[in-house]
Short mmCIF file of C-alpha atoms and ligand atoms in Angstrom, two decimals:
data_model
loop_
_atom_site.label_atom_id
_atom_site.label_comp_id
_atom_site.label_asym_id
_atom_site.label_seq_id
_atom_site.Cartn_x
_atom_site.Cartn_y
_atom_site.Cartn_z
CA MET A 11 51.45 -24.74 -8.62
CA VAL A 12 49.62 -25.91 -12.23
CA ASP A 13 52.05 -28.78 -12.24
CA LYS A 14 51.38 -29.95 -8.74
CA ILE A 15 47.81 -29.81 -8.95
CA LYS A 16 48.18 -32.11 -12.72
CA GLN A 17 50.13 -34.68 -10.97
CA TYR A 18 47.60 -35.40 -9.06
CA LEU A 19 44.84 -34.85 -11.25
CA ARG A 20 42.84 -37.74 -12.59
CA THR A 21 40.06 -35.88 -14.22
CA ASP A 22 38.27 -36.10 -18.01
CA SER A 23 37.37 -32.30 -18.25
CA ILE A 24 37.45 -30.83 -14.71
CA GLY A 25 40.44 -28.72 -14.16
CA ILE A 26 41.92 -29.79 -17.58
CA SER A 27 42.74 -26.21 -18.10
CA ILE A 28 43.69 -23.75 -15.25
CA VAL A 29 44.54 -20.53 -15.02
CA TYR A 30 47.22 -19.58 -12.15
CA GLU A 31 47.42 -16.09 -10.83
CA GLU A 32 49.49 -14.79 -7.73
CA GLU A 33 46.62 -12.45 -6.77
CA VAL A 34 43.95 -11.11 -8.42
CA GLU A 35 40.64 -9.53 -6.45
CA SER A 36 38.89 -12.50 -6.99
CA THR A 37 39.05 -15.68 -8.39
CA ASN A 38 35.45 -15.33 -9.54
CA LEU A 39 35.23 -11.96 -10.98
CA LEU A 40 38.00 -13.13 -12.95
CA ALA A 41 36.54 -16.52 -13.68
CA LYS A 42 33.45 -14.08 -15.27
CA THR A 43 35.33 -12.28 -17.06
CA LEU A 44 36.76 -15.93 -18.64
CA ALA A 45 33.66 -17.14 -19.23
CA ASP A 46 32.48 -14.76 -21.24
CA GLU A 47 35.47 -14.93 -23.01
CA ASN A 48 34.60 -18.70 -24.04
CA VAL A 49 36.97 -20.34 -22.20
CA MET A 50 36.23 -24.10 -22.03
CA ASN A 51 33.97 -25.62 -20.13
CA GLY A 52 36.03 -27.31 -16.36
CA THR A 53 38.61 -24.47 -16.68
CA VAL A 54 39.58 -23.58 -13.33
CA VAL A 55 40.90 -20.29 -11.81
CA VAL A 56 43.25 -20.66 -8.81
CA ALA A 57 45.04 -17.86 -6.68
CA LYS A 58 47.65 -17.81 -4.12
CA ARG A 59 45.60 -14.80 -2.47
CA GLN A 60 42.97 -13.02 -2.94
CA THR A 61 42.12 -8.45 -2.33
CA SER A 62 39.02 -8.39 -2.39
CA GLY A 63 37.72 -12.05 -2.28
CA ARG A 64 33.75 -12.43 -1.82
CA GLY A 65 31.52 -14.25 0.33
CA ARG A 66 28.27 -15.84 0.40
CA LEU A 67 25.14 -12.59 1.37
CA GLY A 68 27.80 -9.70 0.38
CA ARG A 69 30.06 -10.37 2.71
CA THR A 70 34.29 -10.79 2.30
CA TRP A 71 36.14 -13.65 2.84
CA CYS A 72 39.67 -12.62 4.30
CA SER A 73 42.12 -14.42 1.79
CA PRO A 74 46.01 -14.37 2.57
CA GLU A 75 48.44 -16.28 1.24
CA GLY A 76 48.70 -20.24 2.49
CA ASN A 77 44.96 -20.89 1.71
CA ALA A 78 43.15 -22.77 -1.29
CA TYR A 79 41.45 -19.91 -3.57
CA PHE A 80 39.99 -21.29 -6.74
CA THR A 81 36.98 -21.22 -9.18
CA ILE A 82 35.70 -23.98 -11.62
CA ILE A 83 33.90 -22.63 -14.76
CA LEU A 84 30.74 -24.97 -15.89
CA LYS A 85 28.66 -24.70 -19.38
CA PRO A 86 26.01 -26.93 -18.29
CA ASP A 87 22.97 -28.18 -20.27
CA VAL A 88 21.26 -27.62 -17.28
CA CYS A 89 17.66 -25.62 -16.16
CA ALA A 90 19.14 -22.46 -14.69
CA GLU A 91 16.74 -22.86 -11.39
CA TYR A 92 18.51 -25.81 -10.56
CA VAL A 93 21.91 -24.06 -9.96
CA SER A 94 21.94 -23.79 -6.69
CA ARG A 95 21.80 -27.97 -6.50
CA ILE A 96 25.71 -27.92 -8.14
CA THR A 97 26.66 -25.83 -4.60
CA LEU A 98 25.27 -28.94 -2.89
CA VAL A 99 27.16 -31.41 -5.04
CA ALA A 100 30.64 -29.49 -4.32
CA ALA A 101 29.71 -29.39 -0.74
CA LEU A 102 29.41 -32.97 -0.84
CA ALA A 103 32.81 -33.66 -2.45
CA LEU A 104 34.58 -31.11 -0.73
CA ALA A 105 33.70 -32.77 2.65
CA GLU A 106 34.78 -36.12 1.32
CA SER A 107 37.84 -35.14 -0.83
CA ILE A 108 39.23 -33.53 2.33
CA GLU A 109 38.51 -36.38 5.16
CA ARG A 110 40.63 -38.39 2.68
CA VAL A 111 43.49 -36.38 2.46
CA THR A 112 43.76 -35.16 6.22
CA ASP A 113 41.44 -37.89 8.01
CA LEU A 114 39.88 -35.30 9.47
CA PRO A 115 36.43 -35.74 10.60
CA ILE A 116 34.71 -33.32 7.97
CA GLN A 117 30.94 -32.30 8.07
CA ILE A 118 28.97 -29.90 6.09
CA LYS A 119 26.27 -27.51 7.26
CA TRP A 120 23.51 -27.17 5.21
CA PRO A 121 23.54 -26.18 2.01
CA ASN A 122 27.26 -24.79 1.34
CA ASP A 123 29.06 -25.28 4.80
CA ILE A 124 32.23 -27.50 5.27
CA VAL A 125 32.69 -27.69 8.74
CA VAL A 126 35.24 -29.39 11.17
CA SER A 127 35.35 -29.49 15.08
CA ASN A 128 32.02 -27.32 14.74
CA ARG A 129 33.81 -24.66 12.51
CA LYS A 130 33.41 -23.58 9.45
CA LEU A 131 36.78 -24.95 7.22
CA CYS A 132 35.70 -23.56 3.92
CA GLY A 133 33.19 -21.63 2.12
CA ILE A 134 31.62 -22.02 -1.38
CA LEU A 135 29.64 -19.26 -3.43
CA THR A 136 27.79 -20.17 -6.75
CA GLU A 137 27.20 -17.92 -9.25
CA SER A 138 26.02 -18.16 -12.61
CA LYS A 139 25.12 -15.72 -15.64
CA VAL A 140 21.44 -16.58 -17.57
CA GLY A 141 20.78 -15.03 -21.41
CA LYS A 142 18.03 -15.00 -23.64
CA ASP A 143 18.67 -18.93 -24.50
CA GLY A 144 19.15 -19.86 -21.21
CA LEU A 145 21.69 -20.41 -18.79
CA ARG A 146 25.20 -19.64 -20.39
CA TYR A 147 27.20 -20.70 -16.80
CA VAL A 148 27.64 -21.32 -13.67
CA ILE A 149 30.82 -20.60 -11.48
CA ILE A 150 31.42 -22.52 -8.35
CA GLY A 151 34.27 -20.30 -6.28
CA VAL A 152 35.83 -22.30 -3.16
CA GLY A 153 37.91 -20.92 -0.62
CA ILE A 154 39.50 -23.66 1.78
CA ASN A 155 41.18 -22.59 5.09
CA ALA A 156 44.39 -24.78 4.89
CA ASN A 157 47.73 -22.77 6.66
CA GLN A 158 46.62 -20.46 8.11
CA GLU A 159 47.42 -19.78 11.59
CA GLU A 160 45.42 -16.37 13.34
CA PHE A 161 41.80 -15.55 12.42
CA ASP A 162 39.87 -12.08 12.28
CA ALA A 163 38.89 -11.35 16.07
CA SER A 164 35.24 -11.10 14.72
CA ILE A 165 35.43 -15.00 13.44
CA CYS A 166 38.13 -16.52 15.67
CA ASP A 167 35.65 -18.64 17.22
CA MET A 168 33.69 -19.49 14.25
CA ALA A 169 36.53 -20.81 12.03
CA THR A 170 39.68 -23.14 11.87
CA SER A 171 41.96 -23.97 9.34
CA LEU A 172 43.77 -27.54 8.03
CA LEU A 173 46.67 -26.54 9.73
CA ASN A 174 45.22 -25.89 13.40
CA GLU A 175 43.33 -28.92 13.36
CA MET A 176 46.06 -31.61 12.14
CA GLY A 177 48.96 -29.56 13.72
CA GLU A 178 50.51 -29.68 10.50
CA GLY A 179 50.35 -27.57 6.98
CA VAL A 180 49.21 -29.19 4.32
CA ASP A 181 49.57 -29.26 0.43
CA ILE A 182 47.26 -27.10 -1.31
CA ALA A 183 47.92 -28.45 -4.81
CA GLN A 184 47.02 -31.88 -3.73
CA LEU A 185 44.00 -30.44 -1.86
CA ILE A 186 43.05 -28.91 -4.66
CA ALA A 187 43.40 -31.67 -7.53
CA GLU A 188 41.99 -34.07 -4.56
CA PHE A 189 38.59 -31.90 -4.75
CA LEU A 190 38.16 -31.38 -8.46
CA ASN A 191 38.55 -35.44 -9.22
CA ASP A 192 35.87 -36.23 -6.12
CA PHE A 193 33.79 -33.27 -7.53
CA GLU A 194 33.66 -34.20 -11.85
CA VAL A 195 32.85 -37.75 -10.25
CA CYS A 196 29.87 -36.09 -8.02
CA TYR A 197 28.61 -34.16 -11.01
CA LYS A 198 28.34 -36.27 -13.59
CA GLN A 199 26.04 -37.77 -11.09
CA PHE A 200 24.11 -34.90 -10.60
CA LEU A 201 24.03 -34.30 -14.24
CA GLN A 202 22.48 -37.84 -15.03
CA THR A 203 18.73 -36.68 -13.13
CA GLN A 204 19.74 -32.96 -12.46
CA ASP A 205 19.10 -33.43 -8.67
CA LEU A 206 21.12 -34.85 -5.61
CA SER A 207 19.05 -38.38 -6.53
CA LEU A 208 22.51 -40.08 -6.58
CA LEU A 209 24.24 -38.35 -3.74
CA LYS A 210 21.81 -37.35 -0.91
CA ASP A 211 22.53 -40.34 1.45
CA SER A 212 26.33 -39.72 1.57
CA TYR A 213 25.66 -36.08 1.83
CA ASN A 214 23.21 -36.80 4.98
CA GLN A 215 25.44 -38.93 6.46
CA SER A 216 27.96 -35.66 6.24
CA LEU A 217 25.41 -33.74 7.49
CA VAL A 218 26.85 -31.96 11.21
CA HIS A 219 22.96 -31.29 12.16
CA PHE A 220 21.32 -34.73 10.73
CA ASP A 221 18.87 -35.41 13.37
CA LYS A 222 19.27 -32.29 15.68
CA THR A 223 17.25 -28.96 16.34
CA VAL A 224 18.00 -26.31 14.05
CA ARG A 225 17.07 -22.62 13.63
CA VAL A 226 16.54 -21.72 10.29
CA ILE A 227 16.00 -17.72 9.77
CA GLY A 228 14.40 -16.76 6.38
CA GLN A 229 11.89 -14.84 5.86
CA ASP A 230 10.04 -16.49 9.33
CA GLU A 231 11.95 -17.97 11.50
CA ILE A 232 11.78 -22.10 11.76
CA ILE A 233 12.48 -24.13 14.64
CA GLY A 234 12.42 -27.60 13.70
CA ILE A 235 14.58 -31.48 13.88
CA SER A 236 16.41 -31.54 10.88
CA LYS A 237 15.92 -34.80 8.57
CA GLY A 238 18.58 -33.84 5.44
CA ILE A 239 17.70 -33.25 2.27
CA GLU A 240 15.75 -34.17 -0.41
CA GLU A 241 16.17 -34.63 -3.84
CA SER A 242 15.93 -31.51 -5.13
CA GLY A 243 18.56 -29.74 -2.02
CA ALA A 244 15.71 -28.39 0.21
CA LEU A 245 16.40 -29.31 3.82
CA LEU A 246 13.33 -30.99 5.39
CA LEU A 247 12.38 -29.82 8.98
CA GLN A 248 10.24 -31.91 11.24
CA MET A 249 8.07 -29.80 13.33
CA ASP A 250 6.73 -30.59 16.89
CA ASP A 251 3.34 -32.27 14.58
CA GLY A 252 5.37 -34.85 13.09
CA LYS A 253 4.57 -32.97 9.54
CA LEU A 254 7.64 -32.46 7.14
CA GLU A 255 8.38 -28.21 6.25
CA ARG A 256 10.90 -27.83 3.16
CA ILE A 257 13.26 -25.11 3.76
CA ILE A 258 14.28 -23.57 0.15
CA ALA A 259 16.76 -21.32 1.50
CA GLY A 260 18.05 -19.26 4.48
CA GLU A 261 20.79 -19.18 6.90
CA LEU A 262 20.50 -21.95 9.55
CA SER A 263 21.90 -22.23 13.01
CA VAL A 264 22.69 -25.06 15.15
CA ARG A 265 23.24 -25.29 18.75
CA GLY A 266 26.44 -25.34 19.79
CA LEU A 267 27.89 -24.72 16.38
CA TYR A 268 29.27 -21.04 15.62
CA GLY A 269 28.64 -20.46 18.90
CA TYR A 270 24.76 -20.46 19.08
CA VAL A 271 23.55 -21.63 22.62
C1 BTN B 13 31.02 -18.17 2.15
O1 BTN B 13 30.87 -17.28 2.53
O2 BTN B 13 31.14 -19.62 3.42
C2 BTN B 13 31.59 -18.37 0.47
C3 BTN B 13 33.51 -17.90 0.69
C4 BTN B 13 33.85 -18.44 -0.91
C5 BTN B 13 35.08 -17.74 -0.59
C6 BTN B 13 35.94 -18.55 -2.05
S1 BTN B 13 37.75 -18.43 -2.45
C7 BTN B 13 37.81 -18.80 -4.02
C8 BTN B 13 36.07 -18.00 -4.65
N1 BTN B 13 36.34 -16.34 -5.30
C9 BTN B 13 35.85 -15.62 -4.27
O3 BTN B 13 35.56 -14.03 -3.84
N2 BTN B 13 34.95 -16.35 -3.32
C10 BTN B 13 35.30 -17.73 -3.52
#
């Protein structure tokens, strides 16, 4: 797997060091241990399967063999409050790289779900550690439903895989390498400004809900027309009176997507 990923890799720092395991609890967990042990910036942890894959909001991420599970360890000189922006950087790189490899029309659901045919294809879980001296590390965990044919009944209406969309299997090593190539380019652009000003137009072009009515469930429920992200990564919602509201965090649902009607 490592040799195959390296065959496709064209990066300067991301993925130069790869730690590969057949089975782990979670690549994010192993990445945190390695980051605490001071592995180099850009190290990527890849696993064939996970026994306790973790999703956002404390959910589990079902992780059978056949899909891609990996985590990038980053040690950026960035203000801790901007870490969540790196998740959007990863979402853009995922959408662009998977579209290039597969030719499928890949889209993003803010902030970081990757969607095809209105179903979720990938998830990203970003975690970080902050010490007295500021941000110690950021880890970006990515799961891509690649060669999975069947999903648990609880998610089978909401999830899909590249195999199901294309009717043929995909090379996970190529997918991971192409993502890392795109991620490095986008991440360098992010580091120039520490925001998404150089990336937001591409991100907004990939949004599945651009100019569509969405419902955001945060502390309150807000309904408005999605106008894409601004530099900070916040989603702009146009309200009935024409004013724009900035949404910083929350669960977003889009009519027709994942079954919301
Ligand atoms: C989500 O809930 O959408 C995020 C899912 C993230 C899953 C990936 S798989 C690799 C990495 N290791 C984990 O335990 N989780 C992330």
